[in-house]
mmCIF file of C-alpha atoms and ligand atoms in Angstrom:
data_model
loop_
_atom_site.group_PDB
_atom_site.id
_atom_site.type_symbol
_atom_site.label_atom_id
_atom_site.label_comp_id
_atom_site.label_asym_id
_atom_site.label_seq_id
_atom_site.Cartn_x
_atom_site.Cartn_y
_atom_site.Cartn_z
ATOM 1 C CA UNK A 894 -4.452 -55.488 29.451
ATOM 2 C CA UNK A 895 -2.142 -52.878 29.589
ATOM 3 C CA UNK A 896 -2.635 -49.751 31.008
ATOM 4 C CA UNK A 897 -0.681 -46.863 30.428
ATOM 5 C CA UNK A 898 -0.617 -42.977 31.828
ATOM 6 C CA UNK A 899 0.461 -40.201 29.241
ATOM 7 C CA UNK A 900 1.664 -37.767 31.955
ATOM 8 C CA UNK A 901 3.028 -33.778 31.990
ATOM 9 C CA UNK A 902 2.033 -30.578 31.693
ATOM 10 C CA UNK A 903 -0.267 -28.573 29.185
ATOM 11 C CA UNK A 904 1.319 -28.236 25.920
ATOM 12 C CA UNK A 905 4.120 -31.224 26.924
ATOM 13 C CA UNK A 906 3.206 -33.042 23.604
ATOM 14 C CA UNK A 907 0.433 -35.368 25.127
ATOM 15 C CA UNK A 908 -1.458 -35.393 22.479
ATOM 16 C CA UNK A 909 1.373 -35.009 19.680
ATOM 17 C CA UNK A 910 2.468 -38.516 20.435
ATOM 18 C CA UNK A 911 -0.322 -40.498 21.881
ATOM 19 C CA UNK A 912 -1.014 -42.050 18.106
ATOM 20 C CA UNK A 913 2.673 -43.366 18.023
ATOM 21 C CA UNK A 914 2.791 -44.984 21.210
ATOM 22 C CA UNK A 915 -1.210 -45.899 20.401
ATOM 23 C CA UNK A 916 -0.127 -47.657 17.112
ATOM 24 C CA UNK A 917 2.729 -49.505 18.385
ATOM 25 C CA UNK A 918 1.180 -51.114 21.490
ATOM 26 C CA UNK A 919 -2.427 -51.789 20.001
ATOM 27 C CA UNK A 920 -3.500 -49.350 22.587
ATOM 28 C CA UNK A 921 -6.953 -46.911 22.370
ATOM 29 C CA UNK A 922 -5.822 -43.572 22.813
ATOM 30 C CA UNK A 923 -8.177 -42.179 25.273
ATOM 31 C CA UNK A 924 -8.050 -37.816 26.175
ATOM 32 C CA UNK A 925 -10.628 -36.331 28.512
ATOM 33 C CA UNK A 926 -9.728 -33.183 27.238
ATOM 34 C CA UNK A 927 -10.937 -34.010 23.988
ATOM 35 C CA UNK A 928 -13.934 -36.037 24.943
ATOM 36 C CA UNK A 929 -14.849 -32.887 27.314
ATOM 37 C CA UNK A 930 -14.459 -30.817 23.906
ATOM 38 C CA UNK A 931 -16.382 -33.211 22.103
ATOM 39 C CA UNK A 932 -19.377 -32.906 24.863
ATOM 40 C CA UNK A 933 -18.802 -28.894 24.446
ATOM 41 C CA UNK A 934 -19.333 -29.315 20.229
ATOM 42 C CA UNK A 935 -22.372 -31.691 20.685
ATOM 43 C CA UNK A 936 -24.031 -28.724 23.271
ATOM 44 C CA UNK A 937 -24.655 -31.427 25.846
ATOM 45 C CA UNK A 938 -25.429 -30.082 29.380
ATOM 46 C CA UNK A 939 -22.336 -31.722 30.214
ATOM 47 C CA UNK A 940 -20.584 -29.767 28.304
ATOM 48 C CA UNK A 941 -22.183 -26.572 29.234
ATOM 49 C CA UNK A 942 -21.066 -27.399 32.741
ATOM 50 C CA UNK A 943 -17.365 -28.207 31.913
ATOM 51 C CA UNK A 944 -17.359 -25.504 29.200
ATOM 52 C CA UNK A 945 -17.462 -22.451 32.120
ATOM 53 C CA UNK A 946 -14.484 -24.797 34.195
ATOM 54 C CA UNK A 947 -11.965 -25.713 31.514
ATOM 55 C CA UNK A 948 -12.349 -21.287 30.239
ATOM 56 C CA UNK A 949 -11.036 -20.792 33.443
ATOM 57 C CA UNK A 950 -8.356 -23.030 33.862
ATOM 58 C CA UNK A 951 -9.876 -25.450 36.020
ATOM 59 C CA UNK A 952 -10.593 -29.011 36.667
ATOM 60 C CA UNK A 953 -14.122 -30.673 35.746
ATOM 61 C CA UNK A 954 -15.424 -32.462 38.783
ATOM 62 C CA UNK A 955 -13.630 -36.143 39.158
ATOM 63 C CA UNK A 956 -16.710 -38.322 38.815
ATOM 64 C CA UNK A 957 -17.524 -36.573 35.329
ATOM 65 C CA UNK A 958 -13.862 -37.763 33.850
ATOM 66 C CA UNK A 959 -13.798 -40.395 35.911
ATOM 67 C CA UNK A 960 -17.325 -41.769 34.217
ATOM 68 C CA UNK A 961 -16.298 -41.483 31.227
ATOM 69 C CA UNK A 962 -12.738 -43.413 31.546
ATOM 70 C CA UNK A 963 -15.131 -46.505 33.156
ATOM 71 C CA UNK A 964 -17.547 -46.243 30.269
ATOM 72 C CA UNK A 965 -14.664 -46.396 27.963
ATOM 73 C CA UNK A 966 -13.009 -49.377 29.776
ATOM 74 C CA UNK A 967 -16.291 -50.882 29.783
ATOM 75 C CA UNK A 968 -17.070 -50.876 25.736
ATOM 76 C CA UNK A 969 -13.954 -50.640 24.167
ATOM 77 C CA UNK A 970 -12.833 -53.798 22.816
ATOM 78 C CA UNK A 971 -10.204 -55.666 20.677
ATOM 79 C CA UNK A 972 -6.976 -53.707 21.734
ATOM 80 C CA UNK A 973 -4.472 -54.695 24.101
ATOM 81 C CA UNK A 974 -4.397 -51.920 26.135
ATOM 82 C CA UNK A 975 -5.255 -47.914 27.030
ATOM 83 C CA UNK A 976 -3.022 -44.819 26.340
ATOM 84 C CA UNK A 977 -4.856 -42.215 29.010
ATOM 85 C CA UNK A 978 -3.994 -38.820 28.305
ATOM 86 C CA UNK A 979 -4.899 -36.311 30.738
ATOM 87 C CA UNK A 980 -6.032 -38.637 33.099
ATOM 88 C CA UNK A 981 -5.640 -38.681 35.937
ATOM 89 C CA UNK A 982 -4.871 -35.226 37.211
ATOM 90 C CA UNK A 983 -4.874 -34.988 41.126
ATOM 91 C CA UNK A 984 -4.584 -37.580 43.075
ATOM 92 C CA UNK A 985 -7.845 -38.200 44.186
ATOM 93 C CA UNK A 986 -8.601 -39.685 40.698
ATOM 94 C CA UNK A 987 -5.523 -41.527 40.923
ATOM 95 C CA UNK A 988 -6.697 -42.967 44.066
ATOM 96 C CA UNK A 989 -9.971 -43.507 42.068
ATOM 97 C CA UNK A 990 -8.305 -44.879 38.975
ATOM 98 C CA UNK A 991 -6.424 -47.391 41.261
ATOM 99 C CA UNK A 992 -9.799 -48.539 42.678
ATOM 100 C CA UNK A 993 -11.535 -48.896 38.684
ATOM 101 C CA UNK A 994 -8.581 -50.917 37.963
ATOM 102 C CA UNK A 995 -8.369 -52.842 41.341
ATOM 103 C CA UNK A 996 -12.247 -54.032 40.490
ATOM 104 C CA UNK A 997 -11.698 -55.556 37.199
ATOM 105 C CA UNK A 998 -8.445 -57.325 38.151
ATOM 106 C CA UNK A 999 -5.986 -54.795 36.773
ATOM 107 C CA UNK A 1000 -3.081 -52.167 37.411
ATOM 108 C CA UNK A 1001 -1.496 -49.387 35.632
ATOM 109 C CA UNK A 1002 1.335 -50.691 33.476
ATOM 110 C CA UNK A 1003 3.452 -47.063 33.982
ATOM 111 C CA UNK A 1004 3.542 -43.517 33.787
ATOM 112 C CA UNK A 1005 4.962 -41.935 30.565
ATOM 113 C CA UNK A 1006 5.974 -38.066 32.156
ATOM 114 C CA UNK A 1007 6.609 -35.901 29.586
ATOM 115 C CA UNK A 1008 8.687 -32.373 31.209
ATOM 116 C CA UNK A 1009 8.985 -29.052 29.614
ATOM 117 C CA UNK A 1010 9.690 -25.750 31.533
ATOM 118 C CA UNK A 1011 6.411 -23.336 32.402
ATOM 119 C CA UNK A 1012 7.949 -21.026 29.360
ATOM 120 C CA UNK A 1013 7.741 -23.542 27.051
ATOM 121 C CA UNK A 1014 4.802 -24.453 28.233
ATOM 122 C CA UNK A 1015 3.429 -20.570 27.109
ATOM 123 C CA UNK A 1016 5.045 -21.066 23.760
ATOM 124 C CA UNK A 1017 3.711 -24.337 22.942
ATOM 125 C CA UNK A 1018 0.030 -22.962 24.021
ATOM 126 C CA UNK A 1019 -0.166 -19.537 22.281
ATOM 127 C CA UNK A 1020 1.331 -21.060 18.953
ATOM 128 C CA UNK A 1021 -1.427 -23.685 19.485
ATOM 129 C CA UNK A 1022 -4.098 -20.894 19.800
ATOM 130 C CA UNK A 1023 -3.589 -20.056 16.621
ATOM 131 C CA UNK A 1024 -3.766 -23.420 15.004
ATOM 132 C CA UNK A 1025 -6.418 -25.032 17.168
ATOM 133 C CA UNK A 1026 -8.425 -22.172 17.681
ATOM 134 C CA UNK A 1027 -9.277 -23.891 21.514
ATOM 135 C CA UNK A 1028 -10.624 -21.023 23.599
ATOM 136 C CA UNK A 1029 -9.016 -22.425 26.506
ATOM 137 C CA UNK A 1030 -5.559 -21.429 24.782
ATOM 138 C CA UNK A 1031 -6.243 -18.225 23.831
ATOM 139 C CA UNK A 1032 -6.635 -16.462 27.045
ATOM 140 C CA UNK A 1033 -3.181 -15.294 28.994
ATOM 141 C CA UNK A 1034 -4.917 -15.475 32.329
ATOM 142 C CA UNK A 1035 -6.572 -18.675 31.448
ATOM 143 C CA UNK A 1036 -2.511 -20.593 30.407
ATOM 144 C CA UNK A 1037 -1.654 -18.941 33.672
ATOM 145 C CA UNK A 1038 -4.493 -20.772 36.133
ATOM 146 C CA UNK A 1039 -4.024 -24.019 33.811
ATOM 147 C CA UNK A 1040 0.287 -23.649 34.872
ATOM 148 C CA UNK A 1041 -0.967 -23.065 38.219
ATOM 149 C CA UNK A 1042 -3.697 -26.329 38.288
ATOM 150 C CA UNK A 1043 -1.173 -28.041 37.129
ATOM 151 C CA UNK A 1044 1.985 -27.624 39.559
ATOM 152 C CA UNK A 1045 -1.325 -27.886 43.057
ATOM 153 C CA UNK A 1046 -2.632 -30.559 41.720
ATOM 154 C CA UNK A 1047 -1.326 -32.472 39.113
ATOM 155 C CA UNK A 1048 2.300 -32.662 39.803
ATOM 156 C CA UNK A 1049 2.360 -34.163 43.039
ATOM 157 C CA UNK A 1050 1.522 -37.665 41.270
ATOM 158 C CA UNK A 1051 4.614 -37.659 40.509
ATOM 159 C CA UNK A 1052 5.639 -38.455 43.684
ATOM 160 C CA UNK A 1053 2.436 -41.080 44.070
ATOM 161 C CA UNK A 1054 3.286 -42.583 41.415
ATOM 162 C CA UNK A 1055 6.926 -42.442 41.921
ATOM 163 C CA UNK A 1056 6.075 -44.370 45.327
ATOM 164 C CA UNK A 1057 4.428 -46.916 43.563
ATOM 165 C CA UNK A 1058 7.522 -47.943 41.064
ATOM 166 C CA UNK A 1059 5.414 -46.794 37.688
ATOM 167 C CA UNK A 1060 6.828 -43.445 36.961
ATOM 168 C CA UNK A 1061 9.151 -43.198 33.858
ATOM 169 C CA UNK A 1062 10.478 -39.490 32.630
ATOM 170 C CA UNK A 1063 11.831 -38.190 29.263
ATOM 171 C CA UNK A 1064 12.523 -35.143 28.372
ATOM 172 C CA UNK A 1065 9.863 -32.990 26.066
ATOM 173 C CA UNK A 1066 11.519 -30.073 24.239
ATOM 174 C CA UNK A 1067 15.002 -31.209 23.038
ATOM 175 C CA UNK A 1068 15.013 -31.230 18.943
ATOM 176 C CA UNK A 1069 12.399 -31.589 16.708
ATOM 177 C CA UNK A 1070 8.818 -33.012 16.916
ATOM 178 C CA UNK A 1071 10.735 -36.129 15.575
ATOM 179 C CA UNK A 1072 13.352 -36.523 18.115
ATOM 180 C CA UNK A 1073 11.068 -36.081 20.908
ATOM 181 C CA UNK A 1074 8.239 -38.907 19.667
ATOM 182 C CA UNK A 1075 11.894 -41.034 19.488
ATOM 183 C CA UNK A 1076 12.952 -40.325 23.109
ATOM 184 C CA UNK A 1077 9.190 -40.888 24.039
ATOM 185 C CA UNK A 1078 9.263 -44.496 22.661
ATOM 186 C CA UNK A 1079 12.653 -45.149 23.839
ATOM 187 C CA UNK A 1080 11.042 -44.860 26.932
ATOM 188 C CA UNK A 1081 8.152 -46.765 26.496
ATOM 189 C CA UNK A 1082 10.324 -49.571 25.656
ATOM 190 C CA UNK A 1083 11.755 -49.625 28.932
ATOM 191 C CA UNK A 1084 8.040 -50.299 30.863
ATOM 192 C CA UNK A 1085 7.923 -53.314 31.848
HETATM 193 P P1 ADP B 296 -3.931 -29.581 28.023
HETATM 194 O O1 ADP B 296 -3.252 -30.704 28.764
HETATM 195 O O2 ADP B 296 -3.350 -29.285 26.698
HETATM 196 O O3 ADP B 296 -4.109 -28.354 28.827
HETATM 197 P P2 ADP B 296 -6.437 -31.149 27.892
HETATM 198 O O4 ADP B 296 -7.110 -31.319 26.587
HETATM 199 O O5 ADP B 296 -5.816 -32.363 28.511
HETATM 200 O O6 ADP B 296 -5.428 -29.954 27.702
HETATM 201 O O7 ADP B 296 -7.483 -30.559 28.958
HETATM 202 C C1 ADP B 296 -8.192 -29.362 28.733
HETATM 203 C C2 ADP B 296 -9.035 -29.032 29.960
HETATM 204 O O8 ADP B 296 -10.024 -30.071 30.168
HETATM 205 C C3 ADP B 296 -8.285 -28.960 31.283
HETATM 206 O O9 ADP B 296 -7.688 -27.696 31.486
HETATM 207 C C4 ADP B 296 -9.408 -29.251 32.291
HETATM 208 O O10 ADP B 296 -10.233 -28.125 32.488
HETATM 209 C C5 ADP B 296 -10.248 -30.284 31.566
HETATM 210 N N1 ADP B 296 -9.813 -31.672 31.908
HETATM 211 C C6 ADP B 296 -9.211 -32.562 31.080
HETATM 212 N N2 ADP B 296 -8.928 -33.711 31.730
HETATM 213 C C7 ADP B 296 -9.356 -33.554 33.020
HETATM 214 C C8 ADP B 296 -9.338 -34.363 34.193
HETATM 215 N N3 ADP B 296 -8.772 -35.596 34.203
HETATM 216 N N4 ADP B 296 -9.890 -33.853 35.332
HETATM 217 C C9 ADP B 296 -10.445 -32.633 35.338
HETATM 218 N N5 ADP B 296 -10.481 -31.805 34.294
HETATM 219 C C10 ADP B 296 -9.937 -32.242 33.124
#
Protein backbone atom coordinates (compact mmCIF):
# COMPACT_ATOMS: atom_id res chain seq x y z
CA UNK A 1 0.00 0.00 0.00
CA UNK A 2 0.99 3.29 -0.60
CA UNK A 3 0.92 5.92 1.67
CA UNK A 4 1.10 9.36 0.88
CA UNK A 5 1.20 12.90 3.01
CA UNK A 6 -0.60 15.99 1.34
CA UNK A 7 1.54 18.57 3.21
CA UNK A 8 1.50 22.78 3.57
CA UNK A 9 -0.14 25.35 4.98
CA UNK A 10 -3.92 26.43 5.31
CA UNK A 11 -5.28 27.50 2.10
CA UNK A 12 -2.00 25.78 0.09
CA UNK A 13 -4.52 23.90 -2.20
CA UNK A 14 -4.71 20.62 -0.05
CA UNK A 15 -7.83 19.99 -0.70
CA UNK A 16 -8.05 21.56 -4.37
CA UNK A 17 -5.94 18.72 -5.61
CA UNK A 18 -6.28 15.75 -3.41
CA UNK A 19 -9.04 14.22 -6.08
CA UNK A 20 -6.35 14.44 -8.92
CA UNK A 21 -3.62 12.85 -7.25
CA UNK A 22 -6.61 10.50 -5.52
CA UNK A 23 -7.81 9.45 -9.06
CA UNK A 24 -4.58 8.79 -10.57
CA UNK A 25 -3.00 6.57 -7.88
CA UNK A 26 -6.28 4.62 -6.81
CA UNK A 27 -5.74 6.34 -3.56
CA UNK A 28 -8.76 7.26 -0.74
CA UNK A 29 -8.50 10.75 -0.14
CA UNK A 30 -8.64 11.02 3.52
CA UNK A 31 -8.97 15.04 5.40
CA UNK A 32 -9.37 15.31 9.16
CA UNK A 33 -10.44 18.62 8.64
CA UNK A 34 -13.35 17.54 6.89
CA UNK A 35 -14.16 14.47 8.87
CA UNK A 36 -13.84 16.91 12.08
CA UNK A 37 -16.50 19.12 10.07
CA UNK A 38 -18.48 16.26 9.32
CA UNK A 39 -18.57 15.26 13.28
CA UNK A 40 -19.45 19.19 13.84
CA UNK A 41 -22.70 18.79 11.09
CA UNK A 42 -23.81 15.41 12.65
CA UNK A 43 -23.78 17.38 16.43
CA UNK A 44 -21.71 14.54 17.82
CA UNK A 45 -20.03 15.32 21.21
CA UNK A 46 -17.00 14.96 19.30
CA UNK A 47 -17.67 17.53 17.43
CA UNK A 48 -18.84 19.81 20.08
CA UNK A 49 -15.41 19.32 21.57
CA UNK A 50 -13.36 20.04 18.36
CA UNK A 51 -15.94 22.66 17.27
CA UNK A 52 -14.66 25.30 20.32
CA UNK A 53 -10.66 24.19 19.14
CA UNK A 54 -10.68 24.44 15.36
CA UNK A 55 -12.91 28.43 16.06
CA UNK A 56 -9.88 29.25 17.61
CA UNK A 57 -7.27 28.20 15.49
CA UNK A 58 -6.16 25.29 17.25
CA UNK A 59 -5.31 21.70 17.08
CA UNK A 60 -7.90 18.85 18.20
CA UNK A 61 -6.16 16.56 20.63
CA UNK A 62 -3.82 13.84 18.61
CA UNK A 63 -5.57 10.66 19.70
CA UNK A 64 -9.01 12.12 18.31
CA UNK A 65 -7.36 12.50 14.55
CA UNK A 66 -5.22 10.01 15.15
CA UNK A 67 -8.42 7.46 15.82
CA UNK A 68 -9.94 8.25 13.14
CA UNK A 69 -6.89 7.83 10.49
CA UNK A 70 -6.58 3.99 12.22
CA UNK A 71 -10.29 3.43 11.83
CA UNK A 72 -9.99 4.50 8.31
CA UNK A 73 -6.89 2.31 7.60
CA UNK A 74 -8.69 -0.34 9.27
CA UNK A 75 -12.09 -0.45 6.93
CA UNK A 76 -11.20 1.04 3.89
CA UNK A 77 -10.66 -1.38 1.26
CA UNK A 78 -9.99 -1.98 -2.50
CA UNK A 79 -7.59 1.02 -3.24
CA UNK A 80 -4.01 0.97 -3.50
CA UNK A 81 -3.18 3.46 -1.27
CA UNK A 82 -4.08 6.78 1.13
CA UNK A 83 -3.84 10.52 0.15
CA UNK A 84 -3.78 12.09 3.99
CA UNK A 85 -4.54 15.59 3.98
CA UNK A 86 -4.01 17.44 7.03
CA UNK A 87 -2.52 14.75 8.71
CA UNK A 88 -0.23 14.73 10.43
CA UNK A 89 0.35 18.16 11.88
CA UNK A 90 3.08 18.20 14.70
CA UNK A 91 5.28 15.83 15.09
CA UNK A 92 4.07 13.95 17.79
CA UNK A 93 1.45 12.45 15.38
CA UNK A 94 4.08 11.93 12.99
CA UNK A 95 5.89 10.01 15.51
CA UNK A 96 2.44 8.34 16.05
CA UNK A 97 1.67 7.86 12.39
CA UNK A 98 5.14 6.16 12.02
CA UNK A 99 4.20 3.74 14.84
CA UNK A 100 0.30 2.92 13.05
CA UNK A 101 2.23 2.23 10.02
CA UNK A 102 5.23 0.39 11.67
CA UNK A 103 2.36 -2.17 13.21
CA UNK A 104 0.75 -3.21 10.08
CA UNK A 105 4.00 -3.63 8.12
CA UNK A 106 4.03 -0.29 6.34
CA UNK A 107 5.77 3.23 5.71
CA UNK A 108 4.88 6.48 4.29
CA UNK A 109 5.53 6.47 0.55
CA UNK A 110 6.41 10.61 0.65
CA UNK A 111 5.47 13.92 1.53
CA UNK A 112 3.73 16.07 -1.16
CA UNK A 113 4.60 19.95 0.48
CA UNK A 114 2.67 22.31 -1.07
CA UNK A 115 4.34 26.29 -0.20
CA UNK A 116 2.60 29.54 -0.49
CA UNK A 117 3.64 32.76 1.40
CA UNK A 118 1.51 33.68 4.86
CA UNK A 119 -0.20 36.54 2.44
CA UNK A 120 -1.37 34.25 0.19
CA UNK A 121 -2.25 32.22 2.63
CA UNK A 122 -4.89 35.32 3.91
CA UNK A 123 -6.09 35.64 0.37
CA UNK A 124 -6.76 32.15 -0.34
CA UNK A 125 -8.76 31.95 3.21
CA UNK A 126 -10.95 35.11 3.16
CA UNK A 127 -11.96 34.43 -0.61
CA UNK A 128 -12.77 30.92 0.75
CA UNK A 129 -14.98 32.45 3.54
CA UNK A 130 -17.11 33.56 1.24
CA UNK A 131 -17.56 30.47 -0.81
CA UNK A 132 -17.39 27.86 1.93
CA UNK A 133 -19.04 29.70 4.45
CA UNK A 134 -16.46 27.61 7.17
CA UNK A 135 -16.56 29.64 10.37
CA UNK A 136 -13.09 28.84 10.94
CA UNK A 137 -12.27 31.17 7.81
CA UNK A 138 -14.17 33.90 8.56
CA UNK A 139 -12.57 35.23 11.60
CA UNK A 140 -9.19 37.55 11.10
CA UNK A 141 -7.92 36.56 14.50
CA UNK A 142 -8.87 33.01 13.98
CA UNK A 143 -6.46 32.86 10.05
CA UNK A 144 -3.97 34.56 12.29
CA UNK A 145 -3.65 31.67 15.28
CA UNK A 146 -4.21 28.96 12.37
CA UNK A 147 -0.70 30.92 10.44
CA UNK A 148 0.71 30.82 13.78
CA UNK A 149 -0.25 26.76 14.59
CA UNK A 150 1.00 26.21 11.63
CA UNK A 151 4.71 27.70 11.43
CA UNK A 152 5.08 26.02 15.93
CA UNK A 153 3.91 23.11 15.02
CA UNK A 154 3.38 21.97 11.77
CA UNK A 155 6.31 23.17 9.86
CA UNK A 156 9.01 21.66 11.63
CA UNK A 157 8.05 18.19 9.87
CA UNK A 158 9.55 19.42 7.34
CA UNK A 159 12.67 18.94 8.67
CA UNK A 160 11.47 15.27 10.20
CA UNK A 161 10.50 14.33 7.33
CA UNK A 162 13.23 15.85 5.39
CA UNK A 163 15.56 13.59 7.74
CA UNK A 164 13.83 10.68 6.79
CA UNK A 165 14.34 11.05 2.73
CA UNK A 166 10.27 11.44 2.07
CA UNK A 167 9.88 15.11 1.66
CA UNK A 168 9.15 16.37 -1.93
CA UNK A 169 8.26 20.36 -2.52
CA UNK A 170 6.44 22.23 -5.36
CA UNK A 171 5.53 25.35 -5.50
CA UNK A 172 1.61 26.41 -4.75
CA UNK A 173 0.70 29.82 -6.21
CA UNK A 174 2.42 30.17 -9.64
CA UNK A 175 -0.48 30.34 -12.53
CA UNK A 176 -3.71 29.10 -12.52
CA UNK A 177 -5.58 26.40 -10.50
CA UNK A 178 -4.52 24.33 -13.62
CA UNK A 179 -0.89 24.86 -13.65
CA UNK A 180 -0.52 24.26 -10.08
CA UNK A 181 -2.58 20.62 -9.99
CA UNK A 182 0.21 20.08 -13.12
CA UNK A 183 3.32 20.98 -11.05
CA UNK A 184 1.63 18.96 -8.14
CA UNK A 185 1.57 15.73 -10.25
CA UNK A 186 4.80 16.38 -11.81
CA UNK A 187 5.87 15.89 -8.52
CA UNK A 188 4.11 13.04 -7.54
CA UNK A 189 5.63 11.33 -10.38
CA UNK A 190 8.91 11.68 -9.02
CA UNK A 191 8.00 9.54 -5.48
CA UNK A 192 9.35 6.67 -5.63
P1 LIG B 1 -6.93 24.14 6.55
O1 LIG B 1 -5.68 23.33 6.29
O2 LIG B 1 -7.56 24.69 5.34
O3 LIG B 1 -6.77 25.16 7.60
P2 LIG B 1 -8.29 21.73 7.60
O4 LIG B 1 -9.63 21.37 7.06
O5 LIG B 1 -7.15 20.82 7.26
O6 LIG B 1 -8.05 23.23 7.18
O7 LIG B 1 -8.37 21.82 9.20
C1 LIG B 1 -9.29 22.66 9.86
C2 LIG B 1 -9.05 22.59 11.37
O8 LIG B 1 -9.30 21.24 11.83
C3 LIG B 1 -7.63 22.88 11.83
O9 LIG B 1 -7.40 24.27 11.98
C4 LIG B 1 -7.58 22.13 13.18
O10 LIG B 1 -8.26 22.84 14.19
C5 LIG B 1 -8.40 20.89 12.89
N1 LIG B 1 -7.54 19.76 12.43
C6 LIG B 1 -7.52 19.21 11.19
N2 LIG B 1 -6.59 18.24 11.11
C7 LIG B 1 -5.99 18.16 12.34
C8 LIG B 1 -4.95 17.36 12.91
N3 LIG B 1 -4.27 16.45 12.17
N4 LIG B 1 -4.63 17.57 14.22
C9 LIG B 1 -5.29 18.48 14.95
N5 LIG B 1 -6.25 19.27 14.49
C10 LIG B 1 -6.62 19.14 13.19
Amino acid sequence: MKYYILFGPPGAGKGTHASAIAEKYNLKHISTGELLRAEIAAGSELGKEAKKLIDAGSLVPDAVVEGMIESAFDTIKGVDGFLLDGFPRNLAQAADLNAILAKRGEEITGVIGIMISDEVVRKRIAHRAAIEGRADDASDETITNRINTYHAQTEPLIAFYKEAGKYYECNGDQGDIADNRARVLALVETIK
